Amino acid sequence: MSLFRPRTRTAARTTTALLGAAALTALCAATASAATQGWVRTGTLSVGSLTGGEGLASLDDGSLVYRGLGSIPLDLRIRGWNHVGDPDASRGYVFDAYQGGDTATKKMFAVTTQDGTRYLYEHPLDAGEKLNNSFAAVSPDAQWLVSGEWGDQGRLQVFPAPLLNPATPATGGTLPQAGQITLDHPVRDIQGCDFVTATQLVCASDDAATDLFPDPRPLLQVDLPHALDGTEVTGHVSDLGPLPQQSVCTGTFEAEGVDYDPHSGVLRAQVVPPGACQVGTTVYEYRRDGA
């Protein structure tokens, strides 16, 4: 949710406004290191925000797929799908999370096959469900798709994985919600999640340092008691530490997508810098501590 998809960030903007130049320098120094709880930062790269600032996913061959406002196909934009979230990839398929405007009554997941065929799965909003569709994360067994809403949340949503789960239509259609992940600690502004194992996800939060978590733009870990099976499960949330906030530009940084490549063991997380620097998105790479 970057320059190209404005959102109201009252708390974050207020915090930034109160920081003087010296305080901002101290903040950048304090958050320069990798998230310290079990992960070590090993690399950095940069991508254009217009086509890569919303998220990323690693394919089986090690290549990366990026998403941004500029990567939304024209035919989907014409249909009203004006935002694409953090994608995921599984079994050679790429999964994208789409949402419409403020009056939308459904959200959509698109699945693109290796030959470029795209199937659309629409989910009518359930009672009380927000229209946001921030990310897609496919379970390691390729049977379940996890997504999330915006703002303060006590859950992650779970759907049958479109196309791969036999309970879903073979060529697109309506996608019902399955048993959700109820979180034992509320989270705020989750931009992306990905599975590290069948029972563990890592998520990027765009939350400022608040009462929910002490770290600004934290990486969060969600541990499940067992692999997803379509029934409701409770996830334990823990704070892994802040994402880096380093730039020659001053202002409010924005956490974006996250991806874990099981083949290489590399975790990647995106941060959009403030001001004029937000035309480029920084991708930070991590490996397990000791790996």
Tab-separated table of C-alpha atoms in Angstrom:
chain	number	residue	atom	x	y	z
A	1	MET	CA	0.000	0.000	0.000
A	2	SER	CA	2.371	2.624	-1.285
A	3	LEU	CA	2.353	5.988	-3.027
A	4	PHE	CA	0.232	4.400	-5.707
A	5	ARG	CA	-2.511	3.271	-3.273
A	6	PRO	CA	-3.005	6.032	-0.686
A	7	ARG	CA	-4.324	5.059	2.727
A	8	THR	CA	-4.943	7.045	5.890
A	9	ARG	CA	-2.092	6.531	8.344
A	10	THR	CA	-2.955	9.033	11.078
A	11	ALA	CA	-0.864	7.462	13.834
A	12	ALA	CA	2.154	6.902	11.621
A	13	ARG	CA	2.059	10.410	10.176
A	14	THR	CA	1.666	11.962	13.598
A	15	THR	CA	4.659	10.036	14.902
A	16	THR	CA	6.780	11.095	11.953
A	17	ALA	CA	5.738	14.718	12.269
A	18	LEU	CA	6.910	14.766	15.864
A	19	LEU	CA	10.325	13.431	15.006
A	20	GLY	CA	13.032	16.005	14.460
A	21	ALA	CA	15.980	15.353	12.180
A	22	ALA	CA	18.137	14.041	15.010
A	23	ALA	CA	15.409	11.738	16.264
A	24	LEU	CA	14.783	10.409	12.759
A	25	THR	CA	18.475	9.638	12.356
A	26	ALA	CA	18.402	7.738	15.618
A	27	LEU	CA	15.324	5.829	14.491
A	28	CYS	CA	17.012	4.788	11.243
A	29	ALA	CA	20.084	3.641	13.131
A	30	ALA	CA	17.984	1.688	15.599
A	31	THR	CA	16.112	-0.107	12.823
A	32	ALA	CA	19.059	-0.605	10.472
A	33	SER	CA	19.660	-4.178	11.552
A	34	ALA	CA	17.618	-7.137	10.454
A	35	ALA	CA	14.762	-8.465	12.476
A	36	THR	CA	16.803	-10.137	15.182
A	37	GLN	CA	14.538	-12.937	16.362
A	38	GLY	CA	15.868	-15.928	14.449
A	39	TRP	CA	16.675	-14.226	11.124
A	40	VAL	CA	19.867	-12.573	9.838
A	41	ARG	CA	19.863	-9.987	7.092
A	42	THR	CA	22.009	-11.160	4.181
A	43	GLY	CA	21.273	-8.860	1.243
A	44	THR	CA	19.410	-5.932	-0.248
A	45	LEU	CA	18.041	-5.144	-3.689
A	46	SER	CA	15.786	-2.504	-5.208
A	47	VAL	CA	12.815	-2.652	-7.594
A	48	GLY	CA	10.588	-0.026	-9.171
A	49	SER	CA	7.554	0.667	-7.008
A	50	LEU	CA	5.123	1.115	-9.895
A	51	THR	CA	5.426	-2.521	-10.968
A	52	GLY	CA	6.991	-4.058	-7.863
A	53	GLY	CA	6.031	-2.103	-4.763
A	54	GLU	CA	3.031	-4.144	-3.603
A	55	GLY	CA	4.565	-7.579	-3.219
A	56	LEU	CA	6.689	-10.418	-4.543
A	57	ALA	CA	6.734	-14.192	-4.876
A	58	SER	CA	9.485	-16.706	-5.624
A	59	LEU	CA	8.992	-19.329	-8.327
A	60	ASP	CA	10.365	-22.875	-8.286
A	61	ASP	CA	13.269	-21.859	-10.550
A	62	GLY	CA	14.379	-19.170	-8.085
A	63	SER	CA	13.120	-16.222	-10.132
A	64	LEU	CA	10.941	-13.561	-8.533
A	65	VAL	CA	7.546	-12.207	-9.559
A	66	TYR	CA	6.729	-8.656	-8.477
A	67	ARG	CA	3.429	-6.822	-8.289
A	68	GLY	CA	2.510	-3.128	-8.251
A	69	LEU	CA	-0.195	-0.808	-9.530
A	70	GLY	CA	1.375	-0.883	-12.982
A	71	SER	CA	1.161	-4.674	-13.183
A	72	ILE	CA	-2.660	-4.864	-13.043
A	73	PRO	CA	-3.889	-6.148	-16.439
A	74	LEU	CA	-6.105	-3.678	-18.286
A	75	ASP	CA	-9.041	-6.070	-18.523
A	76	LEU	CA	-9.084	-6.528	-14.749
A	77	ARG	CA	-8.788	-2.792	-14.155
A	78	ILE	CA	-11.764	-2.209	-16.447
A	79	ARG	CA	-13.745	-4.678	-14.323
A	80	GLY	CA	-13.027	-2.557	-11.247
A	81	TRP	CA	-10.121	-4.468	-9.725
A	82	ASN	CA	-7.938	-1.456	-8.966
A	83	HIS	CA	-5.571	-2.895	-6.390
A	84	VAL	CA	-3.316	-5.952	-6.382
A	85	GLY	CA	-1.730	-7.212	-3.172
A	86	ASP	CA	1.243	-9.366	-2.246
A	87	PRO	CA	1.222	-12.493	-4.473
A	88	ASP	CA	2.332	-16.069	-3.878
A	89	ALA	CA	3.365	-18.983	-6.091
A	90	SER	CA	2.756	-22.714	-5.753
A	91	ARG	CA	3.133	-25.685	-8.096
A	92	GLY	CA	4.113	-23.308	-10.901
A	93	TYR	CA	0.971	-21.175	-10.492
A	94	VAL	CA	0.960	-17.517	-9.407
A	95	PHE	CA	-1.795	-16.372	-7.042
A	96	ASP	CA	-2.813	-12.706	-6.937
A	97	ALA	CA	-5.089	-10.950	-4.450
A	98	TYR	CA	-7.310	-8.229	-5.943
A	99	GLN	CA	-9.701	-5.740	-4.429
A	100	GLY	CA	-12.057	-3.136	-5.811
A	101	GLY	CA	-13.147	0.319	-4.722
A	102	ASP	CA	-14.667	1.487	-1.451
A	103	THR	CA	-18.126	0.187	-2.383
A	104	ALA	CA	-16.936	-3.275	-3.428
A	105	THR	CA	-19.051	-6.223	-2.264
A	106	LYS	CA	-16.548	-8.927	-3.202
A	107	LYS	CA	-12.835	-9.605	-3.531
A	108	MET	CA	-11.024	-11.659	-6.121
A	109	PHE	CA	-8.114	-14.076	-6.446
A	110	ALA	CA	-6.529	-14.627	-9.840
A	111	VAL	CA	-4.507	-17.738	-10.638
A	112	THR	CA	-2.101	-17.662	-13.584
A	113	THR	CA	-0.787	-20.952	-14.955
A	114	GLN	CA	2.629	-21.553	-16.489
A	115	ASP	CA	1.227	-21.086	-20.006
A	116	GLY	CA	-0.249	-17.694	-19.070
A	117	THR	CA	-3.872	-18.802	-18.688
A	118	ARG	CA	-5.610	-16.817	-15.955
A	119	TYR	CA	-8.558	-18.025	-13.876
A	120	LEU	CA	-10.610	-15.687	-11.683
A	121	TYR	CA	-12.141	-16.696	-8.349
A	122	GLU	CA	-14.473	-14.180	-6.715
A	123	HIS	CA	-15.428	-14.192	-3.051
A	124	PRO	CA	-18.628	-12.322	-2.055
A	125	LEU	CA	-17.976	-10.541	1.225
A	126	ASP	CA	-19.369	-12.295	4.272
A	127	ALA	CA	-21.150	-10.368	7.038
A	128	GLY	CA	-18.639	-8.090	8.742
A	129	GLU	CA	-15.840	-8.864	6.287
A	130	LYS	CA	-13.754	-5.947	5.033
A	131	LEU	CA	-13.255	-5.480	1.302
A	132	ASN	CA	-9.466	-5.403	1.638
A	133	ASN	CA	-7.501	-8.211	0.016
A	134	SER	CA	-3.938	-7.493	1.059
A	135	PHE	CA	-2.130	-10.704	0.122
A	136	ALA	CA	-2.282	-14.319	-0.972
A	137	ALA	CA	-0.292	-17.047	0.817
A	138	VAL	CA	-0.620	-20.680	-0.270
A	139	SER	CA	0.001	-23.462	2.244
A	140	PRO	CA	2.921	-25.844	1.505
A	141	ASP	CA	0.505	-28.641	0.588
A	142	ALA	CA	-1.112	-26.284	-1.977
A	143	GLN	CA	-4.608	-26.877	-0.542
A	144	TRP	CA	-5.296	-23.639	1.345
A	145	LEU	CA	-4.946	-19.953	0.621
A	146	VAL	CA	-4.532	-17.425	3.443
A	147	SER	CA	-5.354	-13.748	3.057
A	148	GLY	CA	-5.979	-10.742	5.274
A	149	GLU	CA	-7.941	-7.553	5.760
A	150	TRP	CA	-6.769	-4.062	6.661
A	151	GLY	CA	-6.728	-2.233	9.986
A	152	ASP	CA	-6.925	-3.893	13.404
A	153	GLN	CA	-7.619	-7.586	12.969
A	154	GLY	CA	-7.910	-10.666	15.145
A	155	ARG	CA	-7.869	-13.149	12.292
A	156	LEU	CA	-6.438	-14.213	8.967
A	157	GLN	CA	-8.832	-15.557	6.353
A	158	VAL	CA	-8.540	-19.061	4.877
A	159	PHE	CA	-9.941	-20.200	1.533
A	160	PRO	CA	-9.601	-23.416	-0.452
A	161	ALA	CA	-6.649	-22.816	-2.772
A	162	PRO	CA	-8.157	-21.830	-6.122
A	163	LEU	CA	-7.540	-24.348	-8.904
A	164	LEU	CA	-5.359	-26.606	-6.713
A	165	ASN	CA	-7.917	-27.597	-4.090
A	166	PRO	CA	-10.441	-29.998	-5.697
A	167	ALA	CA	-13.242	-28.249	-3.778
A	168	THR	CA	-12.840	-25.205	-6.055
A	169	PRO	CA	-14.177	-24.845	-9.606
A	170	ALA	CA	-11.662	-25.968	-12.225
A	171	THR	CA	-11.842	-22.841	-14.387
A	172	GLY	CA	-12.739	-20.058	-11.959
A	173	GLY	CA	-15.916	-19.098	-10.164
A	174	THR	CA	-17.171	-18.397	-6.652
A	175	LEU	CA	-14.766	-18.969	-3.768
A	176	PRO	CA	-16.222	-19.588	-0.279
A	177	GLN	CA	-14.313	-18.932	2.923
A	178	ALA	CA	-13.093	-21.901	4.979
A	179	GLY	CA	-12.145	-22.016	8.675
A	180	GLN	CA	-10.191	-18.894	9.625
A	181	ILE	CA	-6.987	-18.466	11.641
A	182	THR	CA	-7.997	-16.752	14.876
A	183	LEU	CA	-5.040	-14.797	16.266
A	184	ASP	CA	-4.214	-14.786	19.968
A	185	HIS	CA	-2.942	-11.206	19.674
A	186	PRO	CA	-4.470	-8.481	17.488
A	187	VAL	CA	-2.456	-7.268	14.517
A	188	ARG	CA	-2.652	-4.125	12.454
A	189	ASP	CA	-2.211	-3.346	8.751
A	190	ILE	CA	-0.813	-6.675	7.589
A	191	GLN	CA	0.595	-6.191	4.096
A	192	GLY	CA	1.765	-9.700	3.327
A	193	CYS	CA	2.334	-13.172	4.775
A	194	ASP	CA	4.029	-16.312	3.573
A	195	PHE	CA	4.413	-19.823	4.901
A	196	VAL	CA	7.846	-20.779	6.217
A	197	THR	CA	6.611	-24.222	7.238
A	198	ALA	CA	3.188	-25.877	7.255
A	199	THR	CA	2.654	-24.509	10.778
A	200	GLN	CA	4.428	-21.153	10.629
A	201	LEU	CA	3.901	-17.940	8.699
A	202	VAL	CA	5.912	-14.725	8.639
A	203	CYS	CA	3.963	-11.521	8.033
A	204	ALA	CA	4.913	-7.895	7.372
A	205	SER	CA	2.938	-5.265	9.280
A	206	ASP	CA	2.790	-1.578	8.349
A	207	ASP	CA	1.897	-0.697	11.932
A	208	ALA	CA	3.726	2.153	13.640
A	209	ALA	CA	5.145	1.647	17.117
A	210	THR	CA	1.895	1.411	19.072
A	211	ASP	CA	0.212	-0.436	21.876
A	212	LEU	CA	-0.034	-3.551	19.680
A	213	PHE	CA	3.695	-4.001	19.084
A	214	PRO	CA	6.632	-1.832	20.223
A	215	ASP	CA	8.470	-2.038	16.888
A	216	PRO	CA	7.509	0.109	13.880
A	217	ARG	CA	6.882	-1.897	10.696
A	218	PRO	CA	7.494	-5.243	12.388
A	219	LEU	CA	7.892	-8.694	10.979
A	220	LEU	CA	5.456	-10.960	12.806
A	221	GLN	CA	5.461	-14.712	13.207
A	222	VAL	CA	2.247	-16.730	13.367
A	223	ASP	CA	2.575	-20.271	14.733
A	224	LEU	CA	-0.210	-22.802	14.174
A	225	PRO	CA	-0.869	-25.887	16.323
A	226	HIS	CA	-1.175	-28.009	13.179
A	227	ALA	CA	-1.233	-27.654	9.414
A	228	LEU	CA	-4.350	-26.069	7.938
A	229	ASP	CA	-7.159	-28.509	7.195
A	230	GLY	CA	-10.081	-26.191	6.453
A	231	THR	CA	-11.263	-25.907	10.054
A	232	GLU	CA	-10.777	-22.977	12.404
A	233	VAL	CA	-7.414	-22.843	14.146
A	234	THR	CA	-5.783	-20.422	16.604
A	235	GLY	CA	-2.459	-18.854	15.687
A	236	HIS	CA	0.100	-17.560	18.186
A	237	VAL	CA	1.532	-14.169	17.176
A	238	SER	CA	5.043	-13.040	18.093
A	239	ASP	CA	7.091	-9.970	17.138
A	240	LEU	CA	10.334	-10.754	15.275
A	241	GLY	CA	11.505	-7.139	15.297
A	242	PRO	CA	11.348	-4.110	12.983
A	243	LEU	CA	12.059	-4.010	9.292
A	244	PRO	CA	14.857	-1.587	8.314
A	245	GLN	CA	13.910	2.031	7.695
A	246	GLN	CA	16.882	3.494	5.851
A	247	SER	CA	16.781	6.182	3.167
A	248	VAL	CA	18.251	9.544	2.205
A	249	CYS	CA	14.634	10.749	2.196
A	250	THR	CA	12.825	11.538	5.433
A	251	GLY	CA	9.247	10.714	6.310
A	252	THR	CA	7.094	7.666	6.875
A	253	PHE	CA	8.299	4.320	5.548
A	254	GLU	CA	5.857	1.637	4.434
A	255	ALA	CA	6.182	-2.120	4.872
A	256	GLU	CA	4.866	-4.122	1.931
A	257	GLY	CA	5.064	-7.720	0.714
A	258	VAL	CA	6.935	-10.692	2.133
A	259	ASP	CA	8.062	-13.965	0.555
A	260	TYR	CA	9.809	-17.118	1.724
A	261	ASP	CA	11.582	-19.271	-0.859
A	262	PRO	CA	11.625	-22.856	0.502
A	263	HIS	CA	14.195	-23.922	-2.086
A	264	SER	CA	16.837	-21.374	-1.087
A	265	GLY	CA	15.730	-20.671	2.475
A	266	VAL	CA	15.652	-16.926	1.761
A	267	LEU	CA	13.039	-14.682	3.359
A	268	ARG	CA	12.398	-11.383	1.573
A	269	ALA	CA	10.492	-8.352	2.831
A	270	GLN	CA	9.754	-5.059	1.098
A	271	VAL	CA	9.912	-1.520	2.454
A	272	VAL	CA	8.890	1.575	0.469
A	273	PRO	CA	10.929	4.648	1.497
A	274	PRO	CA	9.299	8.052	1.982
A	275	GLY	CA	9.063	11.163	-0.162
A	276	ALA	CA	10.680	11.257	-3.570
A	277	CYS	CA	12.468	8.002	-2.776
A	278	GLN	CA	9.256	5.992	-2.887
A	279	VAL	CA	9.640	5.467	-6.624
A	280	GLY	CA	11.933	2.585	-5.645
A	281	THR	CA	11.090	-0.248	-3.222
A	282	THR	CA	13.820	-1.869	-1.125
A	283	VAL	CA	13.789	-5.657	-0.764
A	284	TYR	CA	15.628	-7.001	2.297
A	285	GLU	CA	16.817	-10.612	2.293
A	286	TYR	CA	17.183	-12.817	5.384
A	287	ARG	CA	18.245	-16.328	6.323
A	288	ARG	CA	17.575	-18.291	9.452
A	289	ASP	CA	20.084	-17.476	12.169
A	290	GLY	CA	22.723	-20.187	11.990
A	291	ALA	CA	21.600	-21.510	8.596
